[in-house]
PDB file of C-alpha atoms in Angstrom:
ATOM      1  CA  MET A   9      89.740  56.807 116.734  1.00 55.00           C
ATOM      2  CA  LEU A  10      88.952  58.573 113.435  1.00 54.00           C
ATOM      3  CA  SER A  11      85.548  59.604 114.776  1.00 62.00           C
ATOM      4  CA  VAL A  12      87.167  61.233 117.823  1.00 57.00           C
ATOM      5  CA  VAL A  13      89.554  63.183 115.547  1.00 60.00           C
ATOM      6  CA  ALA A  14      86.599  64.292 113.459  1.00 57.00           C
ATOM      7  CA  VAL A  15      84.659  65.502 116.536  1.00 51.00           C
ATOM      8  CA  ILE A  16      87.492  67.714 117.887  1.00 55.00           C
ATOM      9  CA  PRO A  17      87.187  70.456 115.210  1.00 60.00           C
ATOM     10  CA  VAL A  18      83.399  70.524 115.731  1.00 51.00           C
ATOM     11  CA  LEU A  19      83.783  70.951 119.509  1.00 50.00           C
ATOM     12  CA  LEU A  20      86.432  73.663 119.049  1.00 53.00           C
ATOM     13  CA  SER A  21      84.179  75.523 116.616  1.00 56.00           C
ATOM     14  CA  MET A  22      81.260  75.306 119.031  1.00 52.00           C
ATOM     15  CA  ALA A  23      83.426  76.620 121.875  1.00 51.00           C
ATOM     16  CA  PHE A  24      84.652  79.514 119.720  1.00 60.00           C
ATOM     17  CA  LEU A  25      81.091  80.416 118.674  1.00 55.00           C
ATOM     18  CA  GLY A  26      80.034  80.166 122.315  1.00 62.00           C
ATOM     19  CA  GLY A  27      82.532  82.878 123.214  1.00 78.00           C
ATOM     20  CA  TYR A  28      85.271  80.729 124.697  1.00 84.00           C
ATOM     21  CA  ARG A  29      88.877  81.794 124.155  1.00 87.00           C
ATOM     22  CA  ILE A  30      92.254  80.637 125.315  1.00 88.00           C
ATOM     23  CA  ASN A  31      94.612  83.236 126.766  1.00 89.00           C
ATOM     24  CA  LEU A  32      98.293  82.481 126.206  1.00 87.00           C
ATOM     25  CA  THR A  33      99.673  85.862 127.340  1.00 86.00           C
ATOM     26  CA  PRO A  34     100.767  86.799 130.845  1.00 87.00           C
ATOM     27  CA  SER A  35      98.782  90.093 130.959  1.00 87.00           C
ATOM     28  CA  GLU A  36      95.928  88.083 132.602  1.00 92.00           C
ATOM     29  CA  PRO A  37      95.897  84.532 133.932  1.00 93.00           C
ATOM     30  CA  LEU A  38      96.610  81.842 131.348  1.00 93.00           C
ATOM     31  CA  GLY A  39      93.845  79.481 130.322  1.00 93.00           C
ATOM     32  CA  LEU A  40      90.234  79.344 129.237  1.00 94.00           C
ATOM     33  CA  TRP A  41      88.125  82.520 129.239  1.00 94.00           C
ATOM     34  CA  ARG A  42      84.670  83.369 128.096  1.00 95.00           C
ATOM     35  CA  ILE A  43      83.343  86.494 126.412  1.00 95.00           C
ATOM     36  CA  VAL A  44      80.114  87.620 128.133  1.00 96.00           C
ATOM     37  CA  PRO A  45      77.942  90.125 126.260  1.00 95.00           C
ATOM     38  CA  LEU A  46      78.116  93.679 127.532  1.00 95.00           C
ATOM     39  CA  ASP A  47      74.536  95.057 127.563  1.00 93.00           C
ATOM     40  CA  ARG A  48      75.490  98.516 128.886  1.00 96.00           C
ATOM     41  CA  LEU A  49      78.128 101.145 128.313  1.00 95.00           C
ATOM     42  CA  ALA A  50      81.661 100.070 129.177  1.00 96.00           C
ATOM     43  CA  ALA A  51      82.736 101.298 132.618  1.00 98.00           C
ATOM     44  CA  VAL A  52      85.850 101.696 134.712  1.00 98.00           C
ATOM     45  CA  ASP A  53      86.988  98.371 136.206  1.00 98.00           C
ATOM     46  CA  ASP A  54      85.382  96.289 133.453  1.00 98.00           C
ATOM     47  CA  LEU A  55      87.706  93.521 132.306  1.00 98.00           C
ATOM     48  CA  VAL A  56      87.013  93.233 128.590  1.00 98.00           C
ATOM     49  CA  PHE A  57      87.900  91.475 125.377  1.00 96.00           C
ATOM     50  CA  ILE A  58      88.688  94.253 122.873  1.00 96.00           C
ATOM     51  CA  CYS A  59      90.064  94.468 119.328  1.00 95.00           C
ATOM     52  CA  PRO A  60      92.585  97.249 118.865  1.00 95.00           C
ATOM     53  CA  PRO A  61      92.183  99.478 115.823  1.00 95.00           C
ATOM     54  CA  ASP A  62      94.265  98.965 112.671  1.00 93.00           C
ATOM     55  CA  THR A  63      96.778 101.805 113.121  1.00 91.00           C
ATOM     56  CA  ALA A  64     100.461 102.185 112.300  1.00 88.00           C
ATOM     57  CA  GLY A  65     101.253 101.881 116.003  1.00 89.00           C
ATOM     58  CA  MET A  66      99.387  98.600 116.327  1.00 90.00           C
ATOM     59  CA  ARG A  67     101.072  97.252 113.183  1.00 90.00           C
ATOM     60  CA  GLU A  68     104.452  98.141 114.688  1.00 91.00           C
ATOM     61  CA  ALA A  69     103.464  96.519 117.990  1.00 92.00           C
ATOM     62  CA  ARG A  70     102.530  93.353 116.119  1.00 93.00           C
ATOM     63  CA  SER A  71     105.806  93.369 114.154  1.00 93.00           C
ATOM     64  CA  ARG A  72     107.725  93.772 117.443  1.00 94.00           C
ATOM     65  CA  GLY A  73     105.879  90.768 118.912  1.00 93.00           C
ATOM     66  CA  TYR A  74     103.905  92.641 121.579  1.00 93.00           C
ATOM     67  CA  LEU A  75     100.569  91.470 120.117  1.00 92.00           C
ATOM     68  CA  ARG A  76      99.670  88.018 118.789  1.00 89.00           C
ATOM     69  CA  SER A  77      98.159  87.467 115.365  1.00 88.00           C
ATOM     70  CA  GLY A  78      94.446  86.938 115.391  1.00 87.00           C
ATOM     71  CA  LEU A  79      91.029  87.657 113.898  1.00 85.00           C
ATOM     72  CA  CYS A  80      90.674  91.384 114.692  1.00 90.00           C
ATOM     73  CA  ARG A  81      90.622  93.709 111.640  1.00 88.00           C
ATOM     74  CA  SER A  82      94.040  94.926 112.739  1.00 86.00           C
ATOM     75  CA  GLY A  83      95.320  91.331 112.307  1.00 87.00           C
ATOM     76  CA  VAL A  84      95.864  90.788 116.022  1.00 89.00           C
ATOM     77  CA  ALA A  85      94.094  88.679 118.638  1.00 90.00           C
ATOM     78  CA  PRO A  86      91.638  90.446 120.941  1.00 93.00           C
ATOM     79  CA  LEU A  87      93.243  91.873 124.065  1.00 95.00           C
ATOM     80  CA  ILE A  88      92.050  91.121 127.603  1.00 96.00           C
ATOM     81  CA  LYS A  89      92.467  94.372 129.530  1.00 97.00           C
ATOM     82  CA  THR A  90      90.840  96.353 132.330  1.00 98.00           C
ATOM     83  CA  ILE A  91      89.278  99.717 131.544  1.00 98.00           C
ATOM     84  CA  ILE A  92      90.805 102.280 133.875  1.00 98.00           C
ATOM     85  CA  ALA A  93      89.401 105.434 132.245  1.00 98.00           C
ATOM     86  CA  VAL A  94      86.472 106.316 130.006  1.00 98.00           C
ATOM     87  CA  ALA A  95      85.489 109.425 128.016  1.00 98.00           C
ATOM     88  CA  GLY A  96      86.117 112.670 129.838  1.00 98.00           C
ATOM     89  CA  GLN A  97      88.546 111.330 132.387  1.00 98.00           C
ATOM     90  CA  HIS A  98      92.049 112.796 132.508  1.00 98.00           C
ATOM     91  CA  VAL A  99      94.963 110.337 132.265  1.00 98.00           C
ATOM     92  CA  GLU A 100      98.411 111.562 133.312  1.00 97.00           C
ATOM     93  CA  ILE A 101     101.446 109.473 132.354  1.00 96.00           C
ATOM     94  CA  GLY A 102     104.633 109.920 134.378  1.00 93.00           C
ATOM     95  CA  ALA A 103     106.595 107.224 136.185  1.00 92.00           C
ATOM     96  CA  GLY A 104     103.201 105.554 136.426  1.00 94.00           C
ATOM     97  CA  VAL A 105      99.597 106.331 135.524  1.00 97.00           C
ATOM     98  CA  ASN A 106      97.170 108.654 137.304  1.00 97.00           C
ATOM     99  CA  VAL A 107      93.475 108.878 136.387  1.00 98.00           C
ATOM    100  CA  ASP A 108      91.782 112.049 137.573  1.00 98.00           C
ATOM    101  CA  GLY A 109      94.601 112.476 140.107  1.00 96.00           C
ATOM    102  CA  GLN A 110      94.344 108.908 141.488  1.00 97.00           C
ATOM    103  CA  VAL A 111      97.408 106.618 141.183  1.00 97.00           C
ATOM    104  CA  VAL A 112      96.721 103.426 139.274  1.00 97.00           C
ATOM    105  CA  PRO A 113      98.446 100.529 141.091  1.00 96.00           C
ATOM    106  CA  ALA A 114     101.030  98.496 139.160  1.00 95.00           C
ATOM    107  CA  SER A 115     101.155 101.043 136.377  1.00 96.00           C
ATOM    108  CA  GLY A 116     104.894 101.759 136.164  1.00 95.00           C
ATOM    109  CA  LEU A 117     106.268 102.535 132.728  1.00 93.00           C
ATOM    110  CA  ALA A 118     109.044 100.706 130.931  1.00 93.00           C
ATOM    111  CA  LEU A 119     111.278 102.884 128.766  1.00 92.00           C
ATOM    112  CA  ARG A 120     112.537  99.874 126.810  1.00 94.00           C
ATOM    113  CA  ASP A 121     111.084  96.493 125.824  1.00 93.00           C
ATOM    114  CA  GLY A 122     112.637  93.126 126.608  1.00 90.00           C
ATOM    115  CA  LYS A 123     114.923  93.429 123.561  1.00 94.00           C
ATOM    116  CA  GLY A 124     116.181  96.897 124.543  1.00 95.00           C
ATOM    117  CA  ARG A 125     114.082  98.793 121.972  1.00 95.00           C
ATOM    118  CA  PRO A 126     112.679 102.158 123.127  1.00 95.00           C
ATOM    119  CA  LEU A 127     109.034 102.422 124.192  1.00 93.00           C
ATOM    120  CA  SER A 128     107.214 105.717 123.980  1.00 91.00           C
ATOM    121  CA  PRO A 129     104.494 106.403 126.547  1.00 93.00           C
ATOM    122  CA  PHE A 130     101.168 107.951 125.617  1.00 94.00           C
ATOM    123  CA  PRO A 131     101.543 111.724 126.096  1.00 92.00           C
ATOM    124  CA  SER A 132      98.699 112.130 128.676  1.00 95.00           C
ATOM    125  CA  GLY A 133      95.348 113.803 128.124  1.00 96.00           C
ATOM    126  CA  VAL A 134      91.566 113.450 128.314  1.00 98.00           C
ATOM    127  CA  VAL A 135      90.022 110.231 127.019  1.00 98.00           C
ATOM    128  CA  PRO A 136      87.932 111.204 123.966  1.00 98.00           C
ATOM    129  CA  ARG A 137      84.263 110.365 123.604  1.00 98.00           C
ATOM    130  CA  GLY A 138      83.733 106.805 122.405  1.00 97.00           C
ATOM    131  CA  GLN A 139      87.154 105.623 123.680  1.00 98.00           C
ATOM    132  CA  VAL A 140      88.525 103.741 126.646  1.00 98.00           C
ATOM    133  CA  PHE A 141      91.926 103.610 128.339  1.00 98.00           C
ATOM    134  CA  LEU A 142      93.151 100.063 129.078  1.00 98.00           C
ATOM    135  CA  HIS A 143      95.543  98.598 131.618  1.00 97.00           C
ATOM    136  CA  SER A 144      96.949  95.339 132.834  1.00 95.00           C
ATOM    137  CA  PRO A 145      98.872  95.047 136.145  1.00 93.00           C
ATOM    138  CA  PHE A 146     101.465  92.768 134.431  1.00 92.00           C
ATOM    139  CA  ALA A 147     104.681  94.816 134.269  1.00 87.00           C
ATOM    140  CA  GLY A 148     105.398  93.842 130.635  1.00 89.00           C
ATOM    141  CA  SER A 149     101.863  94.499 129.367  1.00 92.00           C
ATOM    142  CA  TYR A 150     101.439  96.458 126.177  1.00 94.00           C
ATOM    143  CA  ASP A 151      98.396  98.589 126.915  1.00 96.00           C
ATOM    144  CA  SER A 152      97.118 102.177 126.752  1.00 97.00           C
ATOM    145  CA  ARG A 153     100.169 103.395 128.709  1.00 96.00           C
ATOM    146  CA  TYR A 154     101.884 103.113 125.319  1.00 95.00           C
ATOM    147  CA  PHE A 155      99.181 103.134 122.631  1.00 95.00           C
ATOM    148  CA  GLY A 156      96.711 105.511 124.281  1.00 96.00           C
ATOM    149  CA  PRO A 157      92.904 105.308 124.327  1.00 98.00           C
ATOM    150  CA  ILE A 158      91.191 103.081 121.777  1.00 97.00           C
ATOM    151  CA  PRO A 159      87.623 102.932 120.432  1.00 97.00           C
ATOM    152  CA  ALA A 160      85.102 101.292 122.755  1.00 97.00           C
ATOM    153  CA  SER A 161      83.434 100.018 119.629  1.00 96.00           C
ATOM    154  CA  GLY A 162      86.118  97.288 119.557  1.00 96.00           C
ATOM    155  CA  ILE A 163      84.796  95.734 122.777  1.00 97.00           C
ATOM    156  CA  PHE A 164      83.467  92.187 122.242  1.00 92.00           C
ATOM    157  CA  GLY A 165      82.241  91.801 125.805  1.00 96.00           C
ATOM    158  CA  LEU A 166      83.316  91.214 129.374  1.00 98.00           C
ATOM    159  CA  ALA A 167      86.144  88.782 130.036  1.00 97.00           C
ATOM    160  CA  ARG A 168      85.314  86.023 132.533  1.00 97.00           C
ATOM    161  CA  GLU A 169      87.716  83.367 133.749  1.00 95.00           C
ATOM    162  CA  VAL A 170      86.587  79.802 133.229  1.00 95.00           C
ATOM    163  CA  LEU A 171      89.659  77.660 133.918  1.00 92.00           C
ATOM    164  CA  THR A 172      92.808  79.703 134.420  1.00 93.00           C
ATOM    165  CA  TYR A 173      96.239  79.563 135.990  1.00 88.00           C
ATOM    166  CA  ALA A 174      98.213  82.592 137.211  1.00 82.00           C
ATOM    167  CA  PRO A 175     101.937  81.647 137.169  1.00 72.00           C
TER     168      PRO A 175
END
Protein backbone atom coordinates (compact mmCIF):
# COMPACT_ATOMS: atom_id res chain seq x y z
CA MET A 1 0.00 0.00 0.00
CA LEU A 2 2.82 2.41 0.85
CA SER A 3 4.43 1.81 -2.55
CA VAL A 4 1.16 2.76 -4.31
CA VAL A 5 0.98 5.99 -2.29
CA ALA A 6 4.60 6.75 -3.22
CA VAL A 7 3.91 6.19 -6.93
CA ILE A 8 0.94 8.59 -7.14
CA PRO A 9 3.01 11.82 -6.83
CA VAL A 10 5.42 10.51 -9.47
CA LEU A 11 2.56 9.76 -11.89
CA LEU A 12 0.97 13.16 -11.26
CA SER A 13 4.30 14.90 -11.89
CA MET A 14 4.78 12.99 -15.13
CA ALA A 15 1.26 13.91 -16.28
CA PHE A 16 1.88 17.58 -15.45
CA LEU A 17 5.19 17.60 -17.31
CA GLY A 18 3.48 15.83 -20.22
CA GLY A 19 1.06 18.74 -20.56
CA TYR A 20 -1.98 17.21 -18.88
CA ARG A 21 -4.22 19.50 -16.84
CA ILE A 22 -7.51 19.15 -15.02
CA ASN A 23 -10.18 21.75 -15.72
CA LEU A 24 -12.50 22.43 -12.81
CA THR A 25 -14.24 25.52 -14.25
CA PRO A 26 -17.44 25.53 -16.32
CA SER A 27 -16.03 27.77 -19.09
CA GLU A 28 -15.11 24.57 -20.94
CA PRO A 29 -16.01 20.94 -20.22
CA LEU A 30 -14.79 19.63 -16.87
CA GLY A 31 -12.09 16.99 -16.79
CA LEU A 32 -8.72 16.08 -18.21
CA TRP A 33 -7.15 18.22 -20.94
CA ARG A 34 -3.81 18.25 -22.68
CA ILE A 35 -1.66 21.16 -23.80
CA VAL A 36 -0.51 20.56 -27.38
CA PRO A 37 2.40 22.70 -28.61
CA LEU A 38 1.43 25.50 -30.99
CA ASP A 39 4.03 25.58 -33.79
CA ARG A 40 2.49 28.51 -35.67
CA LEU A 41 0.96 31.88 -34.89
CA ALA A 42 -2.23 31.77 -32.86
CA ALA A 43 -5.35 32.07 -35.00
CA VAL A 44 -9.06 32.74 -34.66
CA ASP A 45 -10.95 29.66 -33.42
CA ASP A 46 -7.89 28.21 -31.65
CA LEU A 47 -8.83 26.84 -28.23
CA VAL A 48 -5.80 27.60 -26.08
CA PHE A 49 -4.27 27.40 -22.65
CA ILE A 50 -3.09 30.92 -21.80
CA CYS A 51 -1.68 32.72 -18.79
CA PRO A 52 -3.19 36.14 -18.23
CA PRO A 53 -0.78 39.00 -17.50
CA ASP A 54 -0.15 40.25 -13.98
CA THR A 55 -2.28 43.40 -14.03
CA ALA A 56 -4.39 45.22 -11.46
CA GLY A 57 -7.50 43.98 -13.26
CA MET A 58 -6.38 40.36 -13.08
CA ARG A 59 -5.48 40.72 -9.41
CA GLU A 60 -8.97 42.11 -8.74
CA ALA A 61 -10.53 39.26 -10.75
CA ARG A 62 -8.59 36.78 -8.64
CA SER A 63 -9.65 38.47 -5.39
CA ARG A 64 -13.29 38.36 -6.56
CA GLY A 65 -12.96 34.63 -7.25
CA TYR A 66 -13.32 34.79 -11.05
CA LEU A 67 -9.91 33.16 -11.56
CA ARG A 68 -8.38 30.24 -9.68
CA SER A 69 -4.95 30.39 -8.10
CA GLY A 70 -2.24 28.73 -10.12
CA LEU A 71 1.26 28.75 -11.55
CA CYS A 72 1.03 31.72 -13.97
CA ARG A 73 3.17 34.76 -13.07
CA SER A 74 -0.08 36.55 -12.30
CA GLY A 75 -0.75 33.93 -9.59
CA VAL A 76 -3.69 32.39 -11.42
CA ALA A 77 -4.19 29.10 -13.23
CA PRO A 78 -3.97 29.12 -17.03
CA LEU A 79 -7.26 29.86 -18.76
CA ILE A 80 -8.83 27.66 -21.43
CA LYS A 81 -10.41 30.04 -23.94
CA THR A 82 -11.12 30.36 -27.65
CA ILE A 83 -9.40 33.09 -29.63
CA ILE A 84 -12.09 35.11 -31.40
CA ALA A 85 -9.92 37.99 -32.64
CA VAL A 86 -6.24 38.60 -33.36
CA ALA A 87 -4.14 41.68 -34.05
CA GLY A 88 -5.79 44.16 -36.37
CA GLN A 89 -9.34 42.93 -35.93
CA HIS A 90 -11.97 45.31 -34.57
CA VAL A 91 -13.94 44.15 -31.53
CA GLU A 92 -17.17 45.95 -30.68
CA ILE A 93 -18.76 45.39 -27.28
CA GLY A 94 -22.46 46.15 -26.86
CA ALA A 95 -25.15 43.79 -25.63
CA GLY A 96 -22.85 41.12 -27.06
CA VAL A 97 -19.60 40.96 -29.01
CA ASN A 98 -19.01 41.67 -32.71
CA VAL A 99 -15.69 41.01 -34.44
CA ASP A 100 -15.24 42.88 -37.71
CA GLY A 101 -19.02 43.31 -37.84
CA GLN A 102 -19.82 39.61 -37.26
CA VAL A 103 -21.85 38.66 -34.18
CA VAL A 104 -20.09 36.23 -31.85
CA PRO A 105 -22.63 33.60 -30.68
CA ALA A 106 -23.21 33.25 -26.92
CA SER A 107 -21.37 36.50 -26.19
CA GLY A 108 -23.95 38.39 -24.14
CA LEU A 109 -22.59 40.66 -21.43
CA ALA A 110 -23.37 40.51 -17.74
CA LEU A 111 -23.53 43.86 -15.97
CA ARG A 112 -23.15 42.24 -12.56
CA ASP A 113 -21.45 39.10 -11.27
CA GLY A 114 -23.15 36.35 -9.26
CA LYS A 115 -22.72 38.36 -6.06
CA GLY A 116 -24.27 41.51 -7.53
CA ARG A 117 -20.97 43.36 -7.99
CA PRO A 118 -20.72 45.53 -11.12
CA LEU A 119 -18.79 44.24 -14.14
CA SER A 120 -17.26 46.66 -16.61
CA PRO A 121 -17.02 45.57 -20.24
CA PHE A 122 -13.96 46.19 -22.36
CA PRO A 123 -14.52 49.50 -24.19
CA SER A 124 -14.21 48.07 -27.75
CA GLY A 125 -11.37 48.70 -30.20
CA VAL A 126 -8.76 47.12 -32.43
CA VAL A 127 -6.76 44.19 -31.04
CA PRO A 128 -3.14 45.40 -30.76
CA ARG A 129 -0.21 43.60 -32.37
CA GLY A 130 0.94 40.63 -30.29
CA GLN A 131 -2.39 40.26 -28.49
CA VAL A 132 -5.48 38.06 -28.73
CA PHE A 133 -9.12 38.47 -27.73
CA LEU A 134 -10.55 35.48 -25.84
CA HIS A 135 -14.04 34.11 -25.37
CA SER A 136 -15.95 31.24 -23.82
CA PRO A 137 -19.60 30.52 -24.66
CA PHE A 138 -20.33 29.89 -20.96
CA ALA A 139 -22.55 32.79 -19.82
CA GLY A 140 -20.60 33.33 -16.58
CA SER A 141 -17.16 33.20 -18.19
CA TYR A 142 -14.65 35.88 -17.28
CA ASP A 143 -12.92 36.55 -20.58
CA SER A 144 -11.84 39.38 -22.89
CA ARG A 145 -15.37 40.80 -22.88
CA TYR A 146 -14.32 42.19 -19.51
CA PHE A 147 -10.52 42.26 -19.39
CA GLY A 148 -9.80 43.04 -23.06
CA PRO A 149 -7.07 41.62 -25.29
CA ILE A 150 -4.09 39.94 -23.63
CA PRO A 151 -0.58 39.10 -24.85
CA ALA A 152 -0.35 36.08 -27.16
CA SER A 153 3.02 35.42 -25.53
CA GLY A 154 1.08 33.89 -22.61
CA ILE A 155 -0.18 31.02 -24.79
CA PHE A 156 1.13 27.62 -23.63
CA GLY A 157 -0.43 25.73 -26.50
CA LEU A 158 -3.64 24.38 -27.93
CA ALA A 159 -6.17 22.88 -25.52
CA ARG A 160 -7.30 19.36 -26.39
CA GLU A 161 -9.93 17.38 -24.51
CA VAL A 162 -8.78 14.00 -23.22
CA LEU A 163 -11.50 12.85 -20.84
CA THR A 164 -14.14 15.50 -20.18
CA TYR A 165 -17.71 15.97 -19.07
CA ALA A 166 -19.96 18.89 -20.04
CA PRO A 167 -22.65 19.24 -17.35
